[in-house]
Coordinates of C-alpha atoms and ligand atoms in Angstrom, one line a residue:
X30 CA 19.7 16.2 -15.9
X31 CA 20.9 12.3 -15.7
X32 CA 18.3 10.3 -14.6
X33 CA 19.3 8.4 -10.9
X34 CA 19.9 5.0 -11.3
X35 CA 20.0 2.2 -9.0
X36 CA 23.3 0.6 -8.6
X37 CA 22.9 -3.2 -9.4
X38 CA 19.7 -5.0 -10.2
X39 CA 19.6 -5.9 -6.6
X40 CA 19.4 -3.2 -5.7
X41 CA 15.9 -2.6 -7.3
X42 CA 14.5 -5.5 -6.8
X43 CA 15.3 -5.2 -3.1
X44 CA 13.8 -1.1 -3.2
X45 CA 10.8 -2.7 -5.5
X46 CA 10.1 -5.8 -3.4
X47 CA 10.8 -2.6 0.0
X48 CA 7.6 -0.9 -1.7
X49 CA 5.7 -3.5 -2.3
X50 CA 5.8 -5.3 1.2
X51 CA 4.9 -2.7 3.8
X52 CA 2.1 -2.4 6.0
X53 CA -0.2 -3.5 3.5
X54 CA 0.9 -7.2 4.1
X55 CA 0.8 -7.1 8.0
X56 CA -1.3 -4.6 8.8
X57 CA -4.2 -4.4 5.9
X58 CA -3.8 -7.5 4.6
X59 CA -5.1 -9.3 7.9
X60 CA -8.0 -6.8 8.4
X61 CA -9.3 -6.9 5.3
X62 CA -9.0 -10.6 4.8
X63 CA -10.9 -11.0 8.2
X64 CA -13.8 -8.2 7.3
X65 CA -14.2 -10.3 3.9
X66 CA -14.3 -13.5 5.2
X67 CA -11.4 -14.9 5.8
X68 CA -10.7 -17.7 3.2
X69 CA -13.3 -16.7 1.0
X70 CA -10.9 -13.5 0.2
X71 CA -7.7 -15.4 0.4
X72 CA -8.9 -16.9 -3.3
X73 CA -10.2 -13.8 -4.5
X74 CA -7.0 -12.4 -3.7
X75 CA -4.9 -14.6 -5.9
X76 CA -7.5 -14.4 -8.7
X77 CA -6.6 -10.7 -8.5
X78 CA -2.8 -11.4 -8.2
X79 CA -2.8 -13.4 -11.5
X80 CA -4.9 -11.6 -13.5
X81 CA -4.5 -7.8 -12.9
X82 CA -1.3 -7.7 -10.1
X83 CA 1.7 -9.1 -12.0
X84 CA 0.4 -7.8 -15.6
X85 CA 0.2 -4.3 -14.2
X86 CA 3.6 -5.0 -12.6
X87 CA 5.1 -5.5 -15.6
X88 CA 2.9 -2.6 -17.5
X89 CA 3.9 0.1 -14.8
X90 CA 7.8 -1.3 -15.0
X91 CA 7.7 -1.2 -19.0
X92 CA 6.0 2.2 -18.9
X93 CA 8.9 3.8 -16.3
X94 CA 11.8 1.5 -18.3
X95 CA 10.4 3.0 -21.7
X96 CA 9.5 6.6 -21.4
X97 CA 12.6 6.8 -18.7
X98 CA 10.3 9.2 -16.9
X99 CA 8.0 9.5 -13.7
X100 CA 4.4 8.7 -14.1
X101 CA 3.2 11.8 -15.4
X102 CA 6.2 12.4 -18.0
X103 CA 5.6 8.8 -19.0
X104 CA 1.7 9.5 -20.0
X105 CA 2.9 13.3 -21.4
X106 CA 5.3 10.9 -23.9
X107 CA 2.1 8.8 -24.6
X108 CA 0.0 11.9 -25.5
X109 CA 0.8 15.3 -24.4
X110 CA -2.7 15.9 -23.2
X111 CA -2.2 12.8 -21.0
X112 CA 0.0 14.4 -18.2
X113 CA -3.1 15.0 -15.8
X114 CA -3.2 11.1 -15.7
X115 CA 0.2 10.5 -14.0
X116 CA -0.6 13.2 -11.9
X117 CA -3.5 11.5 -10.6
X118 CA -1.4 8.5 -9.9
X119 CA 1.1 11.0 -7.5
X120 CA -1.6 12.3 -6.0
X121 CA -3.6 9.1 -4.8
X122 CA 0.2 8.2 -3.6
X123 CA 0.8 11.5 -1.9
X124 CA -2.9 11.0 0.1
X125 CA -1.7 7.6 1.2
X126 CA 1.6 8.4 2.1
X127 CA -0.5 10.9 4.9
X128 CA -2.3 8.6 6.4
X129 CA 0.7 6.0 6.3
X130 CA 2.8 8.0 8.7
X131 CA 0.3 7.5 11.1
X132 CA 0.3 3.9 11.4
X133 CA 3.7 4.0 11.7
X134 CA 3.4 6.7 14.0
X135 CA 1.1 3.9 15.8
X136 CA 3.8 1.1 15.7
X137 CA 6.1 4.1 17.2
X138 CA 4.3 4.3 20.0
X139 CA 3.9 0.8 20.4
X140 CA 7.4 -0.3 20.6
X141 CA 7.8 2.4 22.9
X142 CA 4.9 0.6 24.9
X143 CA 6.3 -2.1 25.1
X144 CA 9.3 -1.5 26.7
X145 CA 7.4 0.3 29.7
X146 CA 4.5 -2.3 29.4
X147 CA 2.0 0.3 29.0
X148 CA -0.4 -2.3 27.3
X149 CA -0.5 -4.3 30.2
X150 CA -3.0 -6.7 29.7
X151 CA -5.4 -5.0 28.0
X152 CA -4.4 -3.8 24.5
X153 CA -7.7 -2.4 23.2
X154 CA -8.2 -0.3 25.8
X155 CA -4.7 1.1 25.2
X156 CA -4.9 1.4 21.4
X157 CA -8.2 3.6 22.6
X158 CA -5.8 5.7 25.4
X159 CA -2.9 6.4 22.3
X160 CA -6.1 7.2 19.4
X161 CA -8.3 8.9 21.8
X162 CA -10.8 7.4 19.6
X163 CA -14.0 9.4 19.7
X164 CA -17.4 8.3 19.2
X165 CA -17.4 9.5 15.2
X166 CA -16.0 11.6 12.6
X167 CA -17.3 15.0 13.8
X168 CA -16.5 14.8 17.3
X169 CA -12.7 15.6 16.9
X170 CA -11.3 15.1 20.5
X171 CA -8.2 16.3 21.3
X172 CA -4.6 16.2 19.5
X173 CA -3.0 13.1 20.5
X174 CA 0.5 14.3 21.7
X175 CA 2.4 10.9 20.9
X176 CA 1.1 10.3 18.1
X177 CA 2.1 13.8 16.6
X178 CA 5.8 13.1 17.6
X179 CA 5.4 9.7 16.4
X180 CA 4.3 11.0 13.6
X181 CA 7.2 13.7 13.5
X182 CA 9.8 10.7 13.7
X183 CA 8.3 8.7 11.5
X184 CA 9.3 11.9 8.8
X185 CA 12.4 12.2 9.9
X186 CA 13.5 8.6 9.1
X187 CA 11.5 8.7 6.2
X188 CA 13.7 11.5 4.7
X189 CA 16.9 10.6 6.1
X190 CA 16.4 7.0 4.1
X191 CA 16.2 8.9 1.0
X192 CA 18.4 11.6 1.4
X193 CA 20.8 11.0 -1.8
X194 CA 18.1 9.1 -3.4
X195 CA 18.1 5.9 -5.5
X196 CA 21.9 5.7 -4.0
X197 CA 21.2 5.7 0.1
X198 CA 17.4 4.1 -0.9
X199 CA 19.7 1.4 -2.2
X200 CA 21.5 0.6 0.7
X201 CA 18.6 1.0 2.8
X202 CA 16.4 -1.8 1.6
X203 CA 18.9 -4.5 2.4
X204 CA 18.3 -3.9 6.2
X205 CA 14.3 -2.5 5.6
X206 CA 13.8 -6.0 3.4
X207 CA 16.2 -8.1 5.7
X208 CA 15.3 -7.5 9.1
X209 CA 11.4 -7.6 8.8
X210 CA 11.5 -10.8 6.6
X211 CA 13.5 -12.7 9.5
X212 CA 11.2 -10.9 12.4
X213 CA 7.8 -12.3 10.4
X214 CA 9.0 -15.7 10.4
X215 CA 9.8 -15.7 14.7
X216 CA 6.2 -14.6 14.7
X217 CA 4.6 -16.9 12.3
X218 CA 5.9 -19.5 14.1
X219 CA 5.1 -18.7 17.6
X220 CA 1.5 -17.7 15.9
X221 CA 0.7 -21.0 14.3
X222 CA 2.2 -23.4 18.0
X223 CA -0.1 -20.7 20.1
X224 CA -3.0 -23.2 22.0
X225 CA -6.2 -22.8 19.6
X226 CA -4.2 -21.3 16.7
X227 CA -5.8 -23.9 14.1
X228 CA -9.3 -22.6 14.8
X229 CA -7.7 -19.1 13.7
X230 CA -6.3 -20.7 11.1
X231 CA -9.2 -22.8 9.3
X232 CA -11.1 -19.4 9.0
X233 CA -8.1 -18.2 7.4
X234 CA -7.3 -21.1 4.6
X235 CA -11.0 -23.0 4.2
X236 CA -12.8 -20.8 2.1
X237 CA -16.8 -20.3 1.9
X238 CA -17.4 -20.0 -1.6
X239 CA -20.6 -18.6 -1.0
X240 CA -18.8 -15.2 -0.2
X241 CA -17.5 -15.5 -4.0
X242 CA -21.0 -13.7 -4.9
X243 CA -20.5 -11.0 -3.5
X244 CA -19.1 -8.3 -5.4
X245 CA -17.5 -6.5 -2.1
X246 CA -14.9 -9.5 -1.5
X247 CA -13.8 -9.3 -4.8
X248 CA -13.3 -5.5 -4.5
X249 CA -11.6 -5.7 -1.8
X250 CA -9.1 -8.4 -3.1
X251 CA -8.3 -6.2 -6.1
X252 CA -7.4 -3.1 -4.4
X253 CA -5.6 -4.6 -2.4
X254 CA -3.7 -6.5 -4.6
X255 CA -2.9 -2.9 -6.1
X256 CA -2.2 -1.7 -2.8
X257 CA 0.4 -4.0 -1.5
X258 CA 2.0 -4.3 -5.2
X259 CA 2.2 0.0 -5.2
X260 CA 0.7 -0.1 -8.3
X261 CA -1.2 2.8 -9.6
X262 CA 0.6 5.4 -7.2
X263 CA 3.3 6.1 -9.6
X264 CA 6.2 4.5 -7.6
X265 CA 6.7 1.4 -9.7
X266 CA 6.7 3.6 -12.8
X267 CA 9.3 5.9 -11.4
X268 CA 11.5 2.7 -10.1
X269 CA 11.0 0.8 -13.8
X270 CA 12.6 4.5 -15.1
X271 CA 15.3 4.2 -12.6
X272 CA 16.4 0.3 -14.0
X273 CA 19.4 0.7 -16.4
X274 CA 18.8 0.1 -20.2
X275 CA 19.7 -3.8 -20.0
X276 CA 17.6 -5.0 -17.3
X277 CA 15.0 -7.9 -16.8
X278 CA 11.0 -6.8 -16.6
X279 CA 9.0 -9.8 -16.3
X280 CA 11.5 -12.1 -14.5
X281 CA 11.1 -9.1 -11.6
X282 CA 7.7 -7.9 -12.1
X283 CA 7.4 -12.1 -11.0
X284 CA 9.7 -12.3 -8.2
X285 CA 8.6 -8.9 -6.6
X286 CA 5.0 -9.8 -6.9
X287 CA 5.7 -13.3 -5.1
X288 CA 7.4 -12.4 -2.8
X289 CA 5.0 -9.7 -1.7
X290 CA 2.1 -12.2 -1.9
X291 CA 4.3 -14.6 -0.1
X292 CA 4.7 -12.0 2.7
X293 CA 1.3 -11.5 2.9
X294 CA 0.0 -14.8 3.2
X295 CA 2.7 -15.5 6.3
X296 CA 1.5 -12.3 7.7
X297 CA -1.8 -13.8 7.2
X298 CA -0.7 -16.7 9.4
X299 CA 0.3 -15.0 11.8
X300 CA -2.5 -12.8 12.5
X301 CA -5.1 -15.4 12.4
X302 CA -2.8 -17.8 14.2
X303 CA -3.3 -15.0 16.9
X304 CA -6.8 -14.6 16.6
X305 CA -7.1 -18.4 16.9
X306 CA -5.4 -18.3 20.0
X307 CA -7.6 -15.1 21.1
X308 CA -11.0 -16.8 20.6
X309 CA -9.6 -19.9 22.6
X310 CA -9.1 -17.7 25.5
X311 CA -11.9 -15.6 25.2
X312 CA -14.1 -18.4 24.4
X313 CA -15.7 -16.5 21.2
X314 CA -15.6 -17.4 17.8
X315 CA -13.0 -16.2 15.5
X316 CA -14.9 -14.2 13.1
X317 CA -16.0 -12.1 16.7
X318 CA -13.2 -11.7 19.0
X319 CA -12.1 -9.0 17.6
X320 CA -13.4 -6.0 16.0
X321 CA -12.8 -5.5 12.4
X322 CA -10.7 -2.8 11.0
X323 CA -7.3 -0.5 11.0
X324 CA -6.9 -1.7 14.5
X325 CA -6.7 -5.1 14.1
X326 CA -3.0 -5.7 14.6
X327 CA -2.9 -3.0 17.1
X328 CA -5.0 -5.2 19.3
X329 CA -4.2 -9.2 18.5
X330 CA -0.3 -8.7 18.7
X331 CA 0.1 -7.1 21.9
X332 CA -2.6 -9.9 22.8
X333 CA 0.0 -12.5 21.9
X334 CA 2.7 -10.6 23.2
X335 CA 1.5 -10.3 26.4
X336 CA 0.5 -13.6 27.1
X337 CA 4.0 -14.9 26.1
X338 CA 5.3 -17.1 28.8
X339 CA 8.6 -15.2 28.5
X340 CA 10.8 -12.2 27.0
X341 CA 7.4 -10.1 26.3
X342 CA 9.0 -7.0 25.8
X343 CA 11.5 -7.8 23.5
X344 CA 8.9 -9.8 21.5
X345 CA 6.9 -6.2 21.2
X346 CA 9.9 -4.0 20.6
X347 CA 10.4 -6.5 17.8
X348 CA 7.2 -7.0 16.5
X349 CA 6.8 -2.9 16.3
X350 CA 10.3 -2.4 14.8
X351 CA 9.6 -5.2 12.7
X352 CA 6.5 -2.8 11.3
X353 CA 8.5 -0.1 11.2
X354 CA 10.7 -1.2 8.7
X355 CA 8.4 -3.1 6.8
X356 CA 6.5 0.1 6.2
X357 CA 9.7 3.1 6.2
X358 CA 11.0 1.7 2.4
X359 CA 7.0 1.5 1.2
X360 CA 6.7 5.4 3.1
X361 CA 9.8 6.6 1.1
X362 CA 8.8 4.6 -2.2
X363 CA 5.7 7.0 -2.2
X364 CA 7.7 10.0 -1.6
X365 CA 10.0 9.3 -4.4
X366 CA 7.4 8.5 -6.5
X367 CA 5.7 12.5 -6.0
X368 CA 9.4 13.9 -6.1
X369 CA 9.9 12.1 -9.7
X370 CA 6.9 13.8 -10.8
X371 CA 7.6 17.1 -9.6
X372 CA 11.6 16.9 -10.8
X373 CA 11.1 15.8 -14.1
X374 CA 8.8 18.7 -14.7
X375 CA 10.0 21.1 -13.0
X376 CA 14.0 20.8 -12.5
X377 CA 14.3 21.4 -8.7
X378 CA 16.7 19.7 -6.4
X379 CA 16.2 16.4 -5.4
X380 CA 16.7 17.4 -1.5
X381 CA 14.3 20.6 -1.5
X382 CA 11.4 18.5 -3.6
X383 CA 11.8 15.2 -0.9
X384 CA 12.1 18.1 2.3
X385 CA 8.9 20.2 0.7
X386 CA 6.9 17.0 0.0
X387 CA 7.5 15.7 3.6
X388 CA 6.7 18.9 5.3
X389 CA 3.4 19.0 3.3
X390 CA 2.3 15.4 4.3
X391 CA 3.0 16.3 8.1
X392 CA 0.7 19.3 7.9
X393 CA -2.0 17.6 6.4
X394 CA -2.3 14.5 8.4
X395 CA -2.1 16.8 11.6
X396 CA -5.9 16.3 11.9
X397 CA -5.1 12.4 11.7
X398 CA -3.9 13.2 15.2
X399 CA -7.0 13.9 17.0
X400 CA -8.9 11.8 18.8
X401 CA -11.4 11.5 15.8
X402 CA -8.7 11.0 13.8
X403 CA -8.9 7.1 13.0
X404 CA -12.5 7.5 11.4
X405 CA -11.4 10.1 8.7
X406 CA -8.5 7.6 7.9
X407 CA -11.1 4.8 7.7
X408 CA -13.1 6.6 5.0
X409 CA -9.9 8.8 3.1
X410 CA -8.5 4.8 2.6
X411 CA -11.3 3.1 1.7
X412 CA -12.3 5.9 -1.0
X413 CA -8.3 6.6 -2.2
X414 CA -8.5 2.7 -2.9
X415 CA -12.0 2.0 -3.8
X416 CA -12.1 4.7 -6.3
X417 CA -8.9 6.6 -6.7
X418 CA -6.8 3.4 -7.6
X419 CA -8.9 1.5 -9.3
X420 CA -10.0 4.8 -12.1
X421 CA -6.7 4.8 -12.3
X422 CA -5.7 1.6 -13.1
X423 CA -8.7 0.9 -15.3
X424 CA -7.1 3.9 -17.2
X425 CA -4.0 2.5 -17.7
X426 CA -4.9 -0.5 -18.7
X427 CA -7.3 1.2 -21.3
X428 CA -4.0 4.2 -22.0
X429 CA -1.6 1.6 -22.9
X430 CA -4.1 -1.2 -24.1
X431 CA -5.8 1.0 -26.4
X432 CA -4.3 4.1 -27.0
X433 CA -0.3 3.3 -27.4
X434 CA -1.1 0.0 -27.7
X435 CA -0.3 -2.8 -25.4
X436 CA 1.0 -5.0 -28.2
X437 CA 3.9 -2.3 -28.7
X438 CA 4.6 -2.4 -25.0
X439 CA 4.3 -6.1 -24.9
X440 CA 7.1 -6.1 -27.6
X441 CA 9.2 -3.4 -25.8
X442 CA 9.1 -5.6 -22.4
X443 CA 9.8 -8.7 -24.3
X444 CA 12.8 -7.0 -25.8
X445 CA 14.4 -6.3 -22.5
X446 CA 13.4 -9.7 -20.6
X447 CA 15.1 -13.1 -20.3
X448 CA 11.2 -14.3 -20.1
X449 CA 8.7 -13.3 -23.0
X450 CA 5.1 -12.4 -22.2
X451 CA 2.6 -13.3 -24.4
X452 CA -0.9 -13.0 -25.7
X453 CA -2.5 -13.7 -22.0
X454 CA -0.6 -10.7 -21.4
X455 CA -3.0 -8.4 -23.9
X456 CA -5.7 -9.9 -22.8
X457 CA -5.5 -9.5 -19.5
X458 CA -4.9 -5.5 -20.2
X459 CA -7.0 -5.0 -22.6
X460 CA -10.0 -7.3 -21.8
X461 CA -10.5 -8.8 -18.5
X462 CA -9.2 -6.8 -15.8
X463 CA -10.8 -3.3 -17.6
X464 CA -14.1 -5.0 -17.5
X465 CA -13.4 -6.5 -13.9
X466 CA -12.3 -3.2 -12.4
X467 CA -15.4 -1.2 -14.7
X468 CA -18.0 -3.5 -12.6
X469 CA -16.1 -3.3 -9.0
X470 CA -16.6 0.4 -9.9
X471 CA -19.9 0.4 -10.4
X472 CA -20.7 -2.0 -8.0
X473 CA -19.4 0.6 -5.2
X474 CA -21.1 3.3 -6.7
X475 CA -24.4 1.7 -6.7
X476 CA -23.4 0.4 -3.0
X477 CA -22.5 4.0 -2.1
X478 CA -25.4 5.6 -3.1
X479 CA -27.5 2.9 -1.0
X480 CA -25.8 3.5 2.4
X481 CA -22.6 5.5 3.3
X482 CA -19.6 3.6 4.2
X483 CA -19.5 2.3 7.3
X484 CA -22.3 3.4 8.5
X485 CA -20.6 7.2 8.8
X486 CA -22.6 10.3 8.4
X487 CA -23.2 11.0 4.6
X488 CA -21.4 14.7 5.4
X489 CA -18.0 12.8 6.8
X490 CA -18.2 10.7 3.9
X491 CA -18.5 13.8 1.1
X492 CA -15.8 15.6 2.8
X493 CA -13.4 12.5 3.2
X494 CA -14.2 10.7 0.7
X495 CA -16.0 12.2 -2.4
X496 CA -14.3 15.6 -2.3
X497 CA -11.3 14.2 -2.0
X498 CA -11.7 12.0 -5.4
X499 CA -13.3 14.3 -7.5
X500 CA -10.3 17.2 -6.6
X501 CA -7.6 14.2 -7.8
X502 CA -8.8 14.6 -11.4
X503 CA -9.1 18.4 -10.6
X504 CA -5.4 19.1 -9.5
X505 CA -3.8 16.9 -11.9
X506 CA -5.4 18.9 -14.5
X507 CA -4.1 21.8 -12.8
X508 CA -0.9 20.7 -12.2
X509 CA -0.4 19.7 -16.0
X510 CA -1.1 23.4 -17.5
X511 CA 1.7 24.4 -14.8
X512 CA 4.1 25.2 -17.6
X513 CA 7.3 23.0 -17.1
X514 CA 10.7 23.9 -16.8
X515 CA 13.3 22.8 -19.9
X516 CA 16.7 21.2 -18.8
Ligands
PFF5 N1 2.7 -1.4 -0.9 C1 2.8 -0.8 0.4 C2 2.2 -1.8 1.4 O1 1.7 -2.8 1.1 O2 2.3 -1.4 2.6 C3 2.0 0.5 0.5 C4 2.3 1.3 -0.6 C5 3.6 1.7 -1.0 C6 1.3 1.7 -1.4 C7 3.8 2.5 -2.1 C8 1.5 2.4 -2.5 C9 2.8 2.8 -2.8 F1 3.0 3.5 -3.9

C-alpha cells in the first residue's frame, strides 16, 4: 500500500505545528503554569523545551522519516520484539484523545453560551451548571446532556477533517492554524490593556527560584513540554513517515517547536493578563482568585468576556471557536496517529480504521459526561502524562540512544537536513534527559505512594490512574502477538 503523503512541506509543518498547538497551549498551559507557580514554571518550562522538547522532535520525526512507518512499525523495524513499545505510544494517544473531546465538548457548549449569555455574570457557577460537578470521583451525578452532544459534535468534525487523510488534513490546517493564531493575538491584547493586568502578569514572568527545588515544578514542565509538542503519542512519528524522501528534519523539528512555545507563552499572557484583571476586581491576590485546575480557562475568559465594555458575545463566540480549532487538528493528529498503527499492521481502510477508532473514543469517555466526570479526567491526565508519557519517552530515548544507536539516527537526520545536529544532540538523548525523566519518575512514585493525587480516594486513584498504566504495557503486548496482515 503507498504510504499517504502530505502535499508540500507546508503542508506538514502547518498539520505538525496543528498538533502541536492545541489545547495544551491555552488551556493546560495556563493551569499548570499557575498550580506550579507561575514564573517559577515558565523557566522550568524552557529548560525542558531545550533539552528534551526539540531533540525528541527531531528523534520522533527521524524515526517516522526513516522506518516510513507508524510508531509501532518503526520500533518492529528497530527490533521485532519492540512493537509493544509503539503500541504503548498509540495507546497513551488514544486515552488522551478521550478525554480531549470533552474539553472541546466544553468550549462547545461555551460558544453556544455565549450567544444566549447563559454565563451571565457568574461563570463558575455556570462551568458547575454544564459539569454537574459532584462532590468526588464516586459520586457520579447524572449524565450531562450537553455535554454528550457536545461531545457527539466534537466527533463528527473530528472525522470529517480527516476524511481522505493527509490530503483533506492538509487543507484543514491552514484555517485550524490560521484562524486561532489571529483570535489569540485580539485576546492577548485586550488581556495585557485589562485594569490590573500587570499584577497577573508579574506572577506570570518574575520567577521565584525557590520553586526550582522542588521536583514537582519541574515535572510538570517536562510533561508538558511533551504534551503540547505531541511527543510520545505516536503522531509526530506517523507525520515524520508521511514527509516525502527529500525533506528538512531539524529546520522543522525547530520552527514547529517555537512556534508552539511561542503560542503558549501568548496564551500564557493572556490568561494571567485575565487573572490580573480578576484579582483587581475581586480584591484577592493572584495566586487565589481562582481555583486551580482543568477549569481555569472555563472560568477567567468568560470573566473577561463579560466584563467587556462592548460586543461580549462575539468576543465569547470567538474566544470558544478560537479553542475549537486550536484543539480539532491536535484531536485528529491523535486519531491518525492510532489509525497509522492499526493500518500499517493490519491493511484495513483508512475510512473504517478513523470511523471505528472514533466510535470507540465516544463510548469510552461516556462516563466523562457525568457529573463526576471532571474528577476522573483530573486523575486519567495527570497519570497518562506523569507516567504514561514520560516511560515512554525515557524509552525512546534509551531504544534509539542505546539500542539502534542515536549516532546512526543522528547521521540519518543530518543527511536529510539543511541544518546538522550535532554532539549536544547524543547527549541530550542518551544522557541528560534519560536521567532527568528516570528521577521525575521516581520522584512521583515516591510522591504517590505518600499521598494520592489530589487528595482523591486511593480507590479512584487505582482505578483511574494505576490500572490504567499498568494495562498500557499490557495491551501493547497484546496487540503485538496479533499476527499482522502482509500487503
Ligand atoms: N499537543 C496538543 C496540545 O497541546 O493541545 C495535544 C496533543 C495532540 C497531545 C496530539 C498529544 C498528541 F499526540
Amino acid at each position: 500500500m503507498l504510504r499517504d503523503r502530505w502535499d508540500s512541506r507546508t503542508a506538514f509543518v502547518l498539520a505538525s505545528i496543528g498538533s502541536a498547538i492545541g489545547l495544551g497551549n491555552v488551556w493546560r498551559f495556563p493551569y499548570v503554569c499557575y498550580a506550579n507557580g507561575g514564573g517559577a514554571f515558565l523557566l522550568a518550562y524552557l529548560v525542558a523545551l531545550f533539552i528534551a522538547g526539540i531533540p525528541l522532535l527531531i528523534l520522533e520525526f527521524g524515526l517516522g522519516h526513516k522506518m516510513n512507518g507508524s510508531a509501532p512499525q518503526s520500533f518492529f523495524k528497530v527490533k521485532k520484539s519492540y512493537e509493544w513499545m509503539g503500541w504503548m505510544a498509540i495507546l497513551v494517544g488514544f486515552f488522551i484523545v478521550c478525554y480531549y473531546a470533552i474539553i472541546m465538548s466544553y468550549c462547545f457548549n461555551y460558544g453556544i453560551a455565549a450567544v444566549t449569555q447563559a454565563w451571565g455574570n457568574n461563570p463558575q457557577e455556570y462551568f458547575d451548571k454544564l459539569t454537574g460537578i459532584t462532590s468526588g470521583p464516586f459520586e457520579m451525578g447524572s449524565i450531562r446532556g450537553p455535554v454528550i452532544m457536545g461531545l457527539l459534535l466534537s466527533w463528527i468534525a473530528i472525522v470529517l477533517c480527516i476524511w481522505k487523510g493527509a490530503k483533506t488534513v492538509g487543507k484543514v490546517v491552514y484555517f485550524t492554524v490560521l484562524i486561532p493564531w489571529f483570535l489569540l493575538i485580539v485576546f492577548v491584547v485586550r488581556g495585557v490593556t485589562l485594569p490590573g493586568a500587570i499584577q497577573g502578569l508579574n506572577y506570570y514572568l518574575t520567577p521565584d527560584f525557590s520553586k526550582l527545588l522542588e521536583p514537582q515544578v519541574w515535572l510538570a514542565a517536562f510533561t508538558q513540554v511533551f504534551f503540547s509538542f505531541s511527543i510520545g503519542f505516536g503522531v509526530m512519528i506517523a507525520y515524520g513517515s508521511f514527509l516525502p524522501r527529500d525533506s528538512d528534519i531539524v529546520n522543522n523539528a525547530f520552527i514547529i517547536g517555537l512556534c508552539d512555545a511561542g503560542t503558549a507563552f501568548l496564551g500564557g499572557l493572556a490568561v494571567f493578563g485575565a487573572l490580573g484583571y480578576h484579582s483587581f476586581i475581586t480584591g484577592k491576590p493572584v495566586e487565589a482568585v481562582v481555583s486551580a485546575g482543568p477549569g481555569l480557562v472555563f472560568v477567567t475568559y468568560p470573566a473577561i468576556i463579560s466584563n467587556l465594555p462592548f460586543w461580549q458575545p462575539l468576543f465569547g463566540v470567538l474566544f470558544f471557536l478560537m479553542l475549537l480549532t486550536l484543539a480539532i487538528d491536535s484531536a485528529f493528529s491523535l486519531v491518525e496517529g492510532v489509525a497509522a498503527g492499526v493500518q500499517d499492521k493490519w491493511k484495513l481502510s483508512h475510512r473504517t480504521v478513523n470511523i471505528s477508532v472514533a466510535l470507540l473514543a465516544f463510548g469510552l469517555a461516556i462516563p466523562l459526561t457525568f457529573g463526576g466526570g471532571l474528577h476522573w479526567l483530573d486523575i486519567v491526565d495527570r497519570f497518562m502524562t506523569q507516567f504514561g508519557l514520560i516511560s515512554i519517552v525515557l524509552i525512546e530515548c534509551l531504544v534509539i540512544g542505546y539500542i539502534y544507536g542515536s549516532r546512526k539516527m543522528k547521521e540519518y537526520v543530518n543527511s536529510q537536513s539543511e541544518f546538522s545536529v550535532r554532539g549536544w544532540w547524543d547527549i541530550f538523548i542518551k544522557v541528560v534527559t534519560p536521567i532527568v525523566l528516570l528521577f521525575l519518575i521516581a520522584m512521583e512514585v515516591i510522591a504517590r505512594v505518600k499521598s494520592s493525587y489530589g487528595g482523591y480516594p486511593r480507590g479512584a486513584e487505582f482505578i483511574g490512574g494505576w490500572l490504567v498504566v499498568i494495562l498500557i504495557p499490557v495491551v501493547g503486548f497484546i496487540l503485538m502477538k496479533i499476527k499482522r496482515v502482509e500487503a
